[in-house]
PDB file of C-alpha atoms and ligand atoms in Angstrom:
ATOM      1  CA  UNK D 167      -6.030  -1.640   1.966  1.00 80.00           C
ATOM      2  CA  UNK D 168      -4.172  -1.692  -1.491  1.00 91.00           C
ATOM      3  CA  UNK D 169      -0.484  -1.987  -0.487  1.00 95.00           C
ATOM      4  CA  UNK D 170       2.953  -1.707  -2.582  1.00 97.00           C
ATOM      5  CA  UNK D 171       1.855  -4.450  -5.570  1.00 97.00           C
ATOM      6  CA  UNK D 172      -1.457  -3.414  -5.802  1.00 96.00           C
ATOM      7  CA  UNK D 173      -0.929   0.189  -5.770  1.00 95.00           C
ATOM      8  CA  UNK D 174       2.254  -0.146  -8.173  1.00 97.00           C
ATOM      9  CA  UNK D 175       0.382  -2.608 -10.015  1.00 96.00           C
ATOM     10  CA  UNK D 176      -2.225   0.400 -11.194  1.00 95.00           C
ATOM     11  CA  UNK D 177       0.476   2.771 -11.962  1.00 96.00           C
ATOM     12  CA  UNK D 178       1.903   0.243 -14.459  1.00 97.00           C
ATOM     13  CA  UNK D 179      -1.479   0.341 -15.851  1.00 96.00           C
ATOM     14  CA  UNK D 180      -2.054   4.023 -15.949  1.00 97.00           C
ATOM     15  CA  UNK D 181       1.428   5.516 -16.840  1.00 97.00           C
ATOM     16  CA  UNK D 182       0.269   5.209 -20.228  1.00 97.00           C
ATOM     17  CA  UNK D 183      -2.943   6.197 -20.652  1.00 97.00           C
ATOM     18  CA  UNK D 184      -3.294   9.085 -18.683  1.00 97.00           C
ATOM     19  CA  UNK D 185      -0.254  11.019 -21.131  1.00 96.00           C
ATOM     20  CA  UNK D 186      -2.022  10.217 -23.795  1.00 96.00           C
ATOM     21  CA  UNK D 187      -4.764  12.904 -24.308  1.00 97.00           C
ATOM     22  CA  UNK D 188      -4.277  16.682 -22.527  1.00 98.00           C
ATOM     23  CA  UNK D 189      -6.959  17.236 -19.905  1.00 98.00           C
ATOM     24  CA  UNK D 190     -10.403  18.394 -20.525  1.00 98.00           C
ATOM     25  CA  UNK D 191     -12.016  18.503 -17.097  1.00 97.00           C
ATOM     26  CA  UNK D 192     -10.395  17.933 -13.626  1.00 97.00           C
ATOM     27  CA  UNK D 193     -13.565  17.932 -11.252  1.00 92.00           C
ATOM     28  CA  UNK D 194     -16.152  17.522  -9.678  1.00 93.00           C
ATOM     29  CA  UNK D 195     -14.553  16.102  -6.534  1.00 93.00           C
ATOM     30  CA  UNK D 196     -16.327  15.471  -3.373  1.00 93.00           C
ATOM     31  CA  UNK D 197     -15.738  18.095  -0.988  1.00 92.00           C
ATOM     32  CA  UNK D 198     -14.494  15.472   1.519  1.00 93.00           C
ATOM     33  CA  UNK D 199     -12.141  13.574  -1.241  1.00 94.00           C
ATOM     34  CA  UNK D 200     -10.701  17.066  -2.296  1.00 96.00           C
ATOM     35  CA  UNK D 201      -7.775  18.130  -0.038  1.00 95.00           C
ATOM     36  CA  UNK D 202      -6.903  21.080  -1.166  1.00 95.00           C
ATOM     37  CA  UNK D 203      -8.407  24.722  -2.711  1.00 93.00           C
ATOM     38  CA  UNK D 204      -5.628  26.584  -4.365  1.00 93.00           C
ATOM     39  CA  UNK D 205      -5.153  26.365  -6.924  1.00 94.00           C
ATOM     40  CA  UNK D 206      -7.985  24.636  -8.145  1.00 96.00           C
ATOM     41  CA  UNK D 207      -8.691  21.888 -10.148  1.00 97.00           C
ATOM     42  CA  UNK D 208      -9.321  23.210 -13.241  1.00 97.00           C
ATOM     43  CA  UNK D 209      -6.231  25.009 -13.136  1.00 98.00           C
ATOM     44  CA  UNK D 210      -5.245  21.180 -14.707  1.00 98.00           C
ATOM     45  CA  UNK D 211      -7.309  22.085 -17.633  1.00 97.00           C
ATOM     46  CA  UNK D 212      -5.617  22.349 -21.337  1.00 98.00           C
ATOM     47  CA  UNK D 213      -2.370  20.502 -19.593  1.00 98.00           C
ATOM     48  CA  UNK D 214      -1.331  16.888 -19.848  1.00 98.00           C
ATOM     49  CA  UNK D 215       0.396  14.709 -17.455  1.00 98.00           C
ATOM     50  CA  UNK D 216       3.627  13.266 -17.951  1.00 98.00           C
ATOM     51  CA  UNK D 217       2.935   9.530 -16.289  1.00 98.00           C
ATOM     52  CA  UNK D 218       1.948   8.307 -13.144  1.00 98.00           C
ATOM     53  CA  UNK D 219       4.341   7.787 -10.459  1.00 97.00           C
ATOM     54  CA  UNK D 220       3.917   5.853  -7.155  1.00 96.00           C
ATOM     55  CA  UNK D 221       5.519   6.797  -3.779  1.00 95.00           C
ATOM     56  CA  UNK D 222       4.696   3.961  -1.038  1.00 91.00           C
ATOM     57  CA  UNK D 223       1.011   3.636  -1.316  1.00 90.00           C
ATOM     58  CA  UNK D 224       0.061   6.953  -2.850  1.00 94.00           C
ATOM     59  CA  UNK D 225       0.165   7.831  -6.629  1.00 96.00           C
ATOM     60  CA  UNK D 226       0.945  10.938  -8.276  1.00 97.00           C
ATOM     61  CA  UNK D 227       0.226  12.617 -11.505  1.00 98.00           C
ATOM     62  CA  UNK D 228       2.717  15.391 -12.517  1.00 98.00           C
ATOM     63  CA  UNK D 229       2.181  17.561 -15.704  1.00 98.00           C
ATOM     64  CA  UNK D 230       4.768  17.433 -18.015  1.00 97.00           C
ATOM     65  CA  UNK D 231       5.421  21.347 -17.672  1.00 98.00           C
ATOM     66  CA  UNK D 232       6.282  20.722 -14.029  1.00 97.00           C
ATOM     67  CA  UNK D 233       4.209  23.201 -12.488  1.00 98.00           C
ATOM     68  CA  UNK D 234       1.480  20.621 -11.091  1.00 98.00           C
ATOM     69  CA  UNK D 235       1.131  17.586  -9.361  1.00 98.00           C
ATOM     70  CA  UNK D 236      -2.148  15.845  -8.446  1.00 98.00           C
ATOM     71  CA  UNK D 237      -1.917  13.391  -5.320  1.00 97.00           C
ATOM     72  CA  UNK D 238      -4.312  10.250  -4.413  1.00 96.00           C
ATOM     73  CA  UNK D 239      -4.351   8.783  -1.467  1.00 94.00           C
ATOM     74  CA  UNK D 240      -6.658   5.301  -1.935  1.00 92.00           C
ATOM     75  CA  UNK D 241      -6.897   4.440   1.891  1.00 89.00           C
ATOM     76  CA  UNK D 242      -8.831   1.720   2.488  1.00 86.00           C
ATOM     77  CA  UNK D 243     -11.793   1.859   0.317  1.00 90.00           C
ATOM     78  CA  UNK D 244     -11.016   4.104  -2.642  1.00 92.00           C
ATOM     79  CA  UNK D 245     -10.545   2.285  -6.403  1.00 92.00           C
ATOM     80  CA  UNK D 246      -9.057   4.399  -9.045  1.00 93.00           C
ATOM     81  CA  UNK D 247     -10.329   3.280 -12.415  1.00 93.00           C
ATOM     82  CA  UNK D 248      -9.483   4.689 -16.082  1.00 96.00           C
ATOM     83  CA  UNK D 249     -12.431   4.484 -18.600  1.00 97.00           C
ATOM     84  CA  UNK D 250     -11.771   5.262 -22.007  1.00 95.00           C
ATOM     85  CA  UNK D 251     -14.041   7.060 -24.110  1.00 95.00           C
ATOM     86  CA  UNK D 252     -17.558   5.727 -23.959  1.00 94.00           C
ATOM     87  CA  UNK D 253     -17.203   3.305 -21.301  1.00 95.00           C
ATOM     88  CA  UNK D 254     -19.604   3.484 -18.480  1.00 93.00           C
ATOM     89  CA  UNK D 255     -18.250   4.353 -15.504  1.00 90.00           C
ATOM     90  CA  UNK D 256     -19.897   4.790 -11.753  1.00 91.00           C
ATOM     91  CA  UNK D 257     -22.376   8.081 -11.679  1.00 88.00           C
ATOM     92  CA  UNK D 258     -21.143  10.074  -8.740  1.00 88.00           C
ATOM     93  CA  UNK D 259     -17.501   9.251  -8.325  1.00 94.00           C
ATOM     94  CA  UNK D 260     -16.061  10.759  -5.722  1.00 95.00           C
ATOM     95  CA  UNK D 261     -13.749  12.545  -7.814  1.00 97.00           C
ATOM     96  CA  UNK D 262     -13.611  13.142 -11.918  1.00 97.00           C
ATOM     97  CA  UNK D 263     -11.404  13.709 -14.492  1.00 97.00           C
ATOM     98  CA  UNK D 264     -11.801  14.416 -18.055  1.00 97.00           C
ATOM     99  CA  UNK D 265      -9.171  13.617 -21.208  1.00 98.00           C
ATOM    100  CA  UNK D 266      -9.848  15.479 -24.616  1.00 97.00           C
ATOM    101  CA  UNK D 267     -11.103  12.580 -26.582  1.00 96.00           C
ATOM    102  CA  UNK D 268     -13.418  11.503 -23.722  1.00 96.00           C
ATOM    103  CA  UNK D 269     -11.594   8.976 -21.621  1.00 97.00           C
ATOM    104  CA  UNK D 270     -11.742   9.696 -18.290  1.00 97.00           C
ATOM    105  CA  UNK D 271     -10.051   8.887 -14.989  1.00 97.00           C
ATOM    106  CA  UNK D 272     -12.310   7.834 -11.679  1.00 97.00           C
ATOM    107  CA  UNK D 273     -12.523   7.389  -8.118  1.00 96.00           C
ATOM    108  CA  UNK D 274     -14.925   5.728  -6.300  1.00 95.00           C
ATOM    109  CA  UNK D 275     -14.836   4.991  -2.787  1.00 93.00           C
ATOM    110  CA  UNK D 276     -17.165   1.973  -1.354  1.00 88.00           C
ATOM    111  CA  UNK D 277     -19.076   2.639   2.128  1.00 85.00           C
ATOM    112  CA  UNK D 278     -20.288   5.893   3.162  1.00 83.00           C
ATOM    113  CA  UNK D 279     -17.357   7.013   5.157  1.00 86.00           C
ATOM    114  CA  UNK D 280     -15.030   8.945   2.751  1.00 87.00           C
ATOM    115  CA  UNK D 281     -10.716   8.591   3.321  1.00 92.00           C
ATOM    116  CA  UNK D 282      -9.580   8.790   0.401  1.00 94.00           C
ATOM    117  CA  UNK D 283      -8.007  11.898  -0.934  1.00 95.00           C
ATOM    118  CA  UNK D 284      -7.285  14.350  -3.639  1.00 97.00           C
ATOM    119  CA  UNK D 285      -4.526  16.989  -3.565  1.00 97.00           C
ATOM    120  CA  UNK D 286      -3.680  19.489  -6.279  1.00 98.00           C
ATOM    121  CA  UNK D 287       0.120  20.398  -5.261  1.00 98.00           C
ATOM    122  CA  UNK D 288       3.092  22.061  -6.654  1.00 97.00           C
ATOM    123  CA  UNK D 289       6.321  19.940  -6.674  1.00 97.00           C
ATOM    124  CA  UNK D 290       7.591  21.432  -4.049  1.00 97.00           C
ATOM    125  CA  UNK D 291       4.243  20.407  -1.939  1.00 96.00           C
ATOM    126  CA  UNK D 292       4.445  17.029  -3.023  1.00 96.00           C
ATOM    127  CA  UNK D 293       7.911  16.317  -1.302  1.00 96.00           C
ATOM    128  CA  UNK D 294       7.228  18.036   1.648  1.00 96.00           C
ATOM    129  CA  UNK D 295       3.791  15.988   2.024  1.00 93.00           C
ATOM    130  CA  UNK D 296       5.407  12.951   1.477  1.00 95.00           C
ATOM    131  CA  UNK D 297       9.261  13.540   3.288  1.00 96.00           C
ATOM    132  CA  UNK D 298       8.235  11.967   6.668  1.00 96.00           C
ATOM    133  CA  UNK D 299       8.010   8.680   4.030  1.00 97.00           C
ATOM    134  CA  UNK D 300      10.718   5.343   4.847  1.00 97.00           C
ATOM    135  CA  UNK D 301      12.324   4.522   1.938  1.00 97.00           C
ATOM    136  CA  UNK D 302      10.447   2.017  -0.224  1.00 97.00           C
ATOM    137  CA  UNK D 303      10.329  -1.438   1.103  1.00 97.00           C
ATOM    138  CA  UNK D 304      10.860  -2.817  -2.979  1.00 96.00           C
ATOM    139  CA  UNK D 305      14.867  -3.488  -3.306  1.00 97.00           C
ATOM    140  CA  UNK D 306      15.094  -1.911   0.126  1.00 98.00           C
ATOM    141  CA  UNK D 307      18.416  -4.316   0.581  1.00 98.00           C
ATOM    142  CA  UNK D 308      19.612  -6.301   3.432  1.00 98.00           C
ATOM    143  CA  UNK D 309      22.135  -3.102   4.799  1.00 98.00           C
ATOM    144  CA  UNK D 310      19.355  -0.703   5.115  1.00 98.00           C
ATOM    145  CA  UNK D 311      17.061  -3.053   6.313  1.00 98.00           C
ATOM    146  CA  UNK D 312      19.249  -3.971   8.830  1.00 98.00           C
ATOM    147  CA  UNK D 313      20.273  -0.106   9.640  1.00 98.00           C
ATOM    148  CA  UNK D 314      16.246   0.368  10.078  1.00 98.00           C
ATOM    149  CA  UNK D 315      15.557  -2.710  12.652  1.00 97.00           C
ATOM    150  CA  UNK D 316      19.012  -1.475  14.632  1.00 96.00           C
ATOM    151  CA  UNK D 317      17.334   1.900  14.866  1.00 96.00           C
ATOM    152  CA  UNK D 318      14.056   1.098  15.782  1.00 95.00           C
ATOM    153  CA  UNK D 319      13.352  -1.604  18.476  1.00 94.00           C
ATOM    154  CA  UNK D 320       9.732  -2.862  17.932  1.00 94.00           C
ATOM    155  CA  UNK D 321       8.026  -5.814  16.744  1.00 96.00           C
ATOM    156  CA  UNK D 322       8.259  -7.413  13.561  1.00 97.00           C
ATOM    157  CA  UNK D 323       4.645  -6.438  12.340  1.00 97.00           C
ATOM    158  CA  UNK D 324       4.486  -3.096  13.407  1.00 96.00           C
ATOM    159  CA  UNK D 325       7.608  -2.434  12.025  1.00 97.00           C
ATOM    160  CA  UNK D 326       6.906  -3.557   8.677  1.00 98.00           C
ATOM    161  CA  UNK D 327       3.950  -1.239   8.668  1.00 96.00           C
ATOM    162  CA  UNK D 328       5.066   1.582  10.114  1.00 96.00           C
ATOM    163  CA  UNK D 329       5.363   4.073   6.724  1.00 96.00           C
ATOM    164  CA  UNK D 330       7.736   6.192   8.303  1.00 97.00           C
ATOM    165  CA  UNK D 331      10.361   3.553   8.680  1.00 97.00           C
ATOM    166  CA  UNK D 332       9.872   1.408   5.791  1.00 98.00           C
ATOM    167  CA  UNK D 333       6.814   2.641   3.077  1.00 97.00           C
ATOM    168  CA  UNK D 334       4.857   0.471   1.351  1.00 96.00           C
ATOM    169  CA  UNK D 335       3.401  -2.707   3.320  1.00 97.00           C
ATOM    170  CA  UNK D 336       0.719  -2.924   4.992  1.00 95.00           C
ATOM    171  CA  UNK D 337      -1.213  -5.882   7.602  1.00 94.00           C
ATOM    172  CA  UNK D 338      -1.838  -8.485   4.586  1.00 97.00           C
ATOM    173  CA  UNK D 339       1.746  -8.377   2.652  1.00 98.00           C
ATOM    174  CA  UNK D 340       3.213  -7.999   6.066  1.00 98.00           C
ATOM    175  CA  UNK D 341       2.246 -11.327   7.067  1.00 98.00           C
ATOM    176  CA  UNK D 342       3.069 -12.719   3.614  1.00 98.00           C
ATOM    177  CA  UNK D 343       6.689 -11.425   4.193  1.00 98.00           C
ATOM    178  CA  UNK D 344       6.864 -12.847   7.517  1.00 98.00           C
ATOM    179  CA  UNK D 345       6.067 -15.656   6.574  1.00 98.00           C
ATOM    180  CA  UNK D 346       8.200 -16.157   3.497  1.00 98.00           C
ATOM    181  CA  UNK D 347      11.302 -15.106   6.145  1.00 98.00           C
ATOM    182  CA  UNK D 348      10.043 -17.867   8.582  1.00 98.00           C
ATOM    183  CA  UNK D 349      10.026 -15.161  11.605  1.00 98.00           C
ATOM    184  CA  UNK D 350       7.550 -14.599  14.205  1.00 97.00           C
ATOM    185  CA  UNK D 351       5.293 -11.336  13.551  1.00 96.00           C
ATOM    186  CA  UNK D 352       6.415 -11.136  17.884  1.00 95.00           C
ATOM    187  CA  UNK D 353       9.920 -11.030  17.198  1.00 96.00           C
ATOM    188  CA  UNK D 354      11.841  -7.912  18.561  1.00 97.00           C
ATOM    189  CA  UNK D 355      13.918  -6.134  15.311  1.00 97.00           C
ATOM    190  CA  UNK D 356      16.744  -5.637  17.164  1.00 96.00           C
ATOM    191  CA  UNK D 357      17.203  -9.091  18.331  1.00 97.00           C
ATOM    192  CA  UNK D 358      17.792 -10.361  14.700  1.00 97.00           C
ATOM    193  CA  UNK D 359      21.091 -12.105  13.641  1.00 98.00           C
ATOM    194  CA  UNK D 360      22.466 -10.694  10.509  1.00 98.00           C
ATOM    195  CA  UNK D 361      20.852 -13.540   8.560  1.00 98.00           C
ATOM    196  CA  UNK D 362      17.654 -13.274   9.778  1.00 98.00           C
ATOM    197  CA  UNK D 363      17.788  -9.570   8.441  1.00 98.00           C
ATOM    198  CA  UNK D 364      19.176 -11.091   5.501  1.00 98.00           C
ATOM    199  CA  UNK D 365      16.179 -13.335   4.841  1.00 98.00           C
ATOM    200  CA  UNK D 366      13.656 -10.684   5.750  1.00 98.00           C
ATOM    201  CA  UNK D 367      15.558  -8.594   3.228  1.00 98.00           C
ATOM    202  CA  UNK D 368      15.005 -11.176   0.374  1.00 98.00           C
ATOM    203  CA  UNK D 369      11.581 -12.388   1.455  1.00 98.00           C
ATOM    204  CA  UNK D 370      10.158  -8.531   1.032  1.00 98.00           C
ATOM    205  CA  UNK D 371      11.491  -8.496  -2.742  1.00 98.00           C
ATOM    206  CA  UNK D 372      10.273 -12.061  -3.507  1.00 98.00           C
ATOM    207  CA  UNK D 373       6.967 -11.399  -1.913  1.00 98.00           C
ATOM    208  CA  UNK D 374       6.416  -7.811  -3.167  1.00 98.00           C
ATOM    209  CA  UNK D 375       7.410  -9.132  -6.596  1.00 98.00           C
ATOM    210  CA  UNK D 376       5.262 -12.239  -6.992  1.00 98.00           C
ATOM    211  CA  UNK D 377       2.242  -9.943  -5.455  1.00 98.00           C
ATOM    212  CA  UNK D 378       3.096  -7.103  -8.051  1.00 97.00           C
ATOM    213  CA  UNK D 379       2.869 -10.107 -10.866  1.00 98.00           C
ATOM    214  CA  UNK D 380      -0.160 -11.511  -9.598  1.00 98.00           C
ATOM    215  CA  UNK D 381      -1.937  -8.161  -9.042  1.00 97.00           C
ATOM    216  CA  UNK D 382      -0.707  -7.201 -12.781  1.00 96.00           C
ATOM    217  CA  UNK D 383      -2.286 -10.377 -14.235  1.00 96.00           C
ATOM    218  CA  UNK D 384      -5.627  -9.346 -12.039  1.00 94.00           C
ATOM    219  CA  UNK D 385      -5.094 -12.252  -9.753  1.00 96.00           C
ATOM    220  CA  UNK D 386      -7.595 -11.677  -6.867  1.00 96.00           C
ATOM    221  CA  UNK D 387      -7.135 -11.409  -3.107  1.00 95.00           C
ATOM    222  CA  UNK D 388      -7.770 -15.069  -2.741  1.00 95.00           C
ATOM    223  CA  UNK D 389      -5.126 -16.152  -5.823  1.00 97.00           C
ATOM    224  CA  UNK D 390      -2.842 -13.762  -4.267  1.00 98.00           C
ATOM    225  CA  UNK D 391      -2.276 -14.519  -0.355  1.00 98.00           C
ATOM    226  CA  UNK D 392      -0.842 -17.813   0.778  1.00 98.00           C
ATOM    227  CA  UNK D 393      -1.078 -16.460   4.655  1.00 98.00           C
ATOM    228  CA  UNK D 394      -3.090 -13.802   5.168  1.00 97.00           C
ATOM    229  CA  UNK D 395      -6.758 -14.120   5.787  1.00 96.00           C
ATOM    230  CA  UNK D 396      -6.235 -17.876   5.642  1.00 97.00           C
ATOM    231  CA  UNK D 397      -7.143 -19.198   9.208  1.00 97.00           C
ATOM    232  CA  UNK D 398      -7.062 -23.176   9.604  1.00 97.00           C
ATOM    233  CA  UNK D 399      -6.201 -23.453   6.081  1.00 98.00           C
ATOM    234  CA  UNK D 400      -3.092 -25.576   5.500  1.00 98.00           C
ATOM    235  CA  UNK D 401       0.468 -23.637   5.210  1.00 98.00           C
ATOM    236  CA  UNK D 402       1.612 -23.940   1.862  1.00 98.00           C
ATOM    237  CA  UNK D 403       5.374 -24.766   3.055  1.00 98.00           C
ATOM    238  CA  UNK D 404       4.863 -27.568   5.833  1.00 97.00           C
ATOM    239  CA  UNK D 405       0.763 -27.938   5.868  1.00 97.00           C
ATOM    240  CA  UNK D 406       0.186 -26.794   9.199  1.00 97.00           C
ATOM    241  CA  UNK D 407      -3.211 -24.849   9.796  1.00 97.00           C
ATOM    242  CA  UNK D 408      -2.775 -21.125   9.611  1.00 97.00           C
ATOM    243  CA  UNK D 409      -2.958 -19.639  13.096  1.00 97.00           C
ATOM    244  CA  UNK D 410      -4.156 -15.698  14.110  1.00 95.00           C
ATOM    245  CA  UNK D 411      -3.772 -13.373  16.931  1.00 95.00           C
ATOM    246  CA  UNK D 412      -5.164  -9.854  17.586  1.00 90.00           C
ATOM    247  CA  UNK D 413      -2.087  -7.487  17.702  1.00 85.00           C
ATOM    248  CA  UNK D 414      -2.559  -3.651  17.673  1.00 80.00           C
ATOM    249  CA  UNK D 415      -6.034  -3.345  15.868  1.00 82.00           C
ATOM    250  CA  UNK D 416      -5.122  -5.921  13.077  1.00 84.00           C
ATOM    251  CA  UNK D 417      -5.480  -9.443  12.955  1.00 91.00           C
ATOM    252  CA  UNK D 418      -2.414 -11.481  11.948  1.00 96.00           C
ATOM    253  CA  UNK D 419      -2.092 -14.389  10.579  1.00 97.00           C
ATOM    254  CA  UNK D 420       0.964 -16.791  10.744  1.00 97.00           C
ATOM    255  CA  UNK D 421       2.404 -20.497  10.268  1.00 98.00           C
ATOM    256  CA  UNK D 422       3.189 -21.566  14.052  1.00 96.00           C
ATOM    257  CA  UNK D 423       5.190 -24.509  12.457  1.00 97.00           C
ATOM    258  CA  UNK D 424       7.358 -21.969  10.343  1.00 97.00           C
ATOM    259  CA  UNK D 425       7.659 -18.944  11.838  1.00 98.00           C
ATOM    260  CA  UNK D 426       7.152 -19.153  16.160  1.00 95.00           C
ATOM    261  CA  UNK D 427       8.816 -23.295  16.564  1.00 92.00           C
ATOM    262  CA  UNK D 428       5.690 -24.716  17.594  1.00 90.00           C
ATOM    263  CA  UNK D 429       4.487 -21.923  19.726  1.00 90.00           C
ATOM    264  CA  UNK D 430       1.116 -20.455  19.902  1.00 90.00           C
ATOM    265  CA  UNK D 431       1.289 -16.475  19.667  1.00 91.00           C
ATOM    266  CA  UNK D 432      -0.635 -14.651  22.813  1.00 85.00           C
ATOM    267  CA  UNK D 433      -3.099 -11.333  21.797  1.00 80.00           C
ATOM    268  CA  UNK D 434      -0.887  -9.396  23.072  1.00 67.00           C
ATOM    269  CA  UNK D 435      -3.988  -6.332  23.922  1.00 63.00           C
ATOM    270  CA  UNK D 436      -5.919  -9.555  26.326  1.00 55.00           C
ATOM    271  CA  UNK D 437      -2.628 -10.802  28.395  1.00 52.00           C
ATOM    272  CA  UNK D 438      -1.917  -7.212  28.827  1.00 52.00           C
ATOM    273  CA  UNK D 439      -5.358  -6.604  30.638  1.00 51.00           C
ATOM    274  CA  UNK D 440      -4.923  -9.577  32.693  1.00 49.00           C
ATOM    275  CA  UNK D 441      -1.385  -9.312  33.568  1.00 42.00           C
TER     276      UNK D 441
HETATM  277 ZN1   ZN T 992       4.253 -23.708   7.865  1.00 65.14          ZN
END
């Protein structure tokens, strides 16, 4: 799933195209992609928007006469793309919109199963839909950070990924953070020393930030993660091989020289059976 640098990686790259022609078209959607009935899309049609805007790992679209707001949600799957005029794009999108001029903006979603979603909103909608939010993990800030793992007692890696407490990461820059903080994805939130939250603090800029530069430069997933999704490979800090464990329906992947002191991590679902 696209997380923080990915997804604010593409609205760097649409603010500006998307306010530069008013829209011609909004539509067709696919009735699962579109969220919403009323108004309808082509009540978009003959405005413009005034940017793109990202909160967590949606993006928005307002128009620039503040009475609109279209919402994506990419989930796992869905790719937005913006084709300018002439460029081929995929035939049956899931949803479609037209720029005077003929550029257009797309979303395709791979697989059969369709999550990702449209909304035409007011303002108003928008910020209620997206209120039960965290704040945004980017410049987040040791004091809050620390405020957040005080207040909620959980593991590391859930934590991180839990939207309403913190928005933005997800499994694979989770364990990049982690990692870059040398803690253990195990490790209880409210058991962390005031420098550990400091480190964790600094780790989620400096990895969100080198991700967000990578992803702008169209670095891949491969050029991108040093931890995640690289079992047996060699750290890149002390050359251990990257370990994994099942935890919670995701697969995480840590250094157990650098982040757990030699230990291997239990799956946490198995030992519970057994116990
Ligand atoms: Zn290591």
């Amino acid at each position: 799933m696209p997380e923080l640098p990915e997804m604010e990686a593409w609205r760097r790259g649409l603010d500006e195209p998307v306010r530069a022609f008013a829209i011609a078209k909004a539509g067709p959607a696919h009735v699962a992609t579109l969220k919403t009935f009323d108004p309808p899309l082509s009540a978009l049609e003959g405005r413009r928007f005034e940017g793109a805007r990202r909160r967590a790992k949606r993006l928005y679209f307002p128009t620039d006469d503040g009475e609109l707001v279209l919402l994506v949600h990419l989930m796992t799957a869905g790719r937005l793309k913006y084709l300018r005029a002439g460029e081929k794009g995929p035939k049956a999108p899931a949803f479609r919109l037209e720029f005077d001029g003929g550029a257009q903006l797309v979303l395709t979603e791979a697989g059969s199963k369709k999550r990702a979603g449209v909304w035409l909103l007011t303002p108003e909608q928008v910020e209620a839909e997206l209120a039960h939010l965290g704040p945004d993990a980017l410049g987040l800030g040791a004091d809050a950070l620390g405020e957040i793992c005080a207040r909620e007692p959980r593991r590391l890696h859930s934590l991180l990924r839990d939207q309403r407490a913190i928005a933005g990461i997800g499994r694979a820059w989770a364990n990049e953070i982690l990692h870059a903080a040398r803690l253990s994805p195990y490790a209880l939130s409210k058991e962390l020393s005031r420098a550990d939250v400091e480190r964790l603090a600094a780790a989620m800029d400096a990895e969100l930030e080198r991700g967000l530069e990578l992803r702008e430069r169209g670095a891949n997933d491969a050029k991108t993660y040093r931890v995640h999704n690289r079992l047996g490979q060699p750290c890149h800090v002390c050359g251990t091989p990257i370990a994994r464990v099942d935890y919670e329906q995701h697969t995480v992947y840590y250094c157990p020289q650098c982040q757990t002191g030699g230990r291997v991590l239990k799956d946490r679902r198995l030992s519970r059976l057994l116990r």
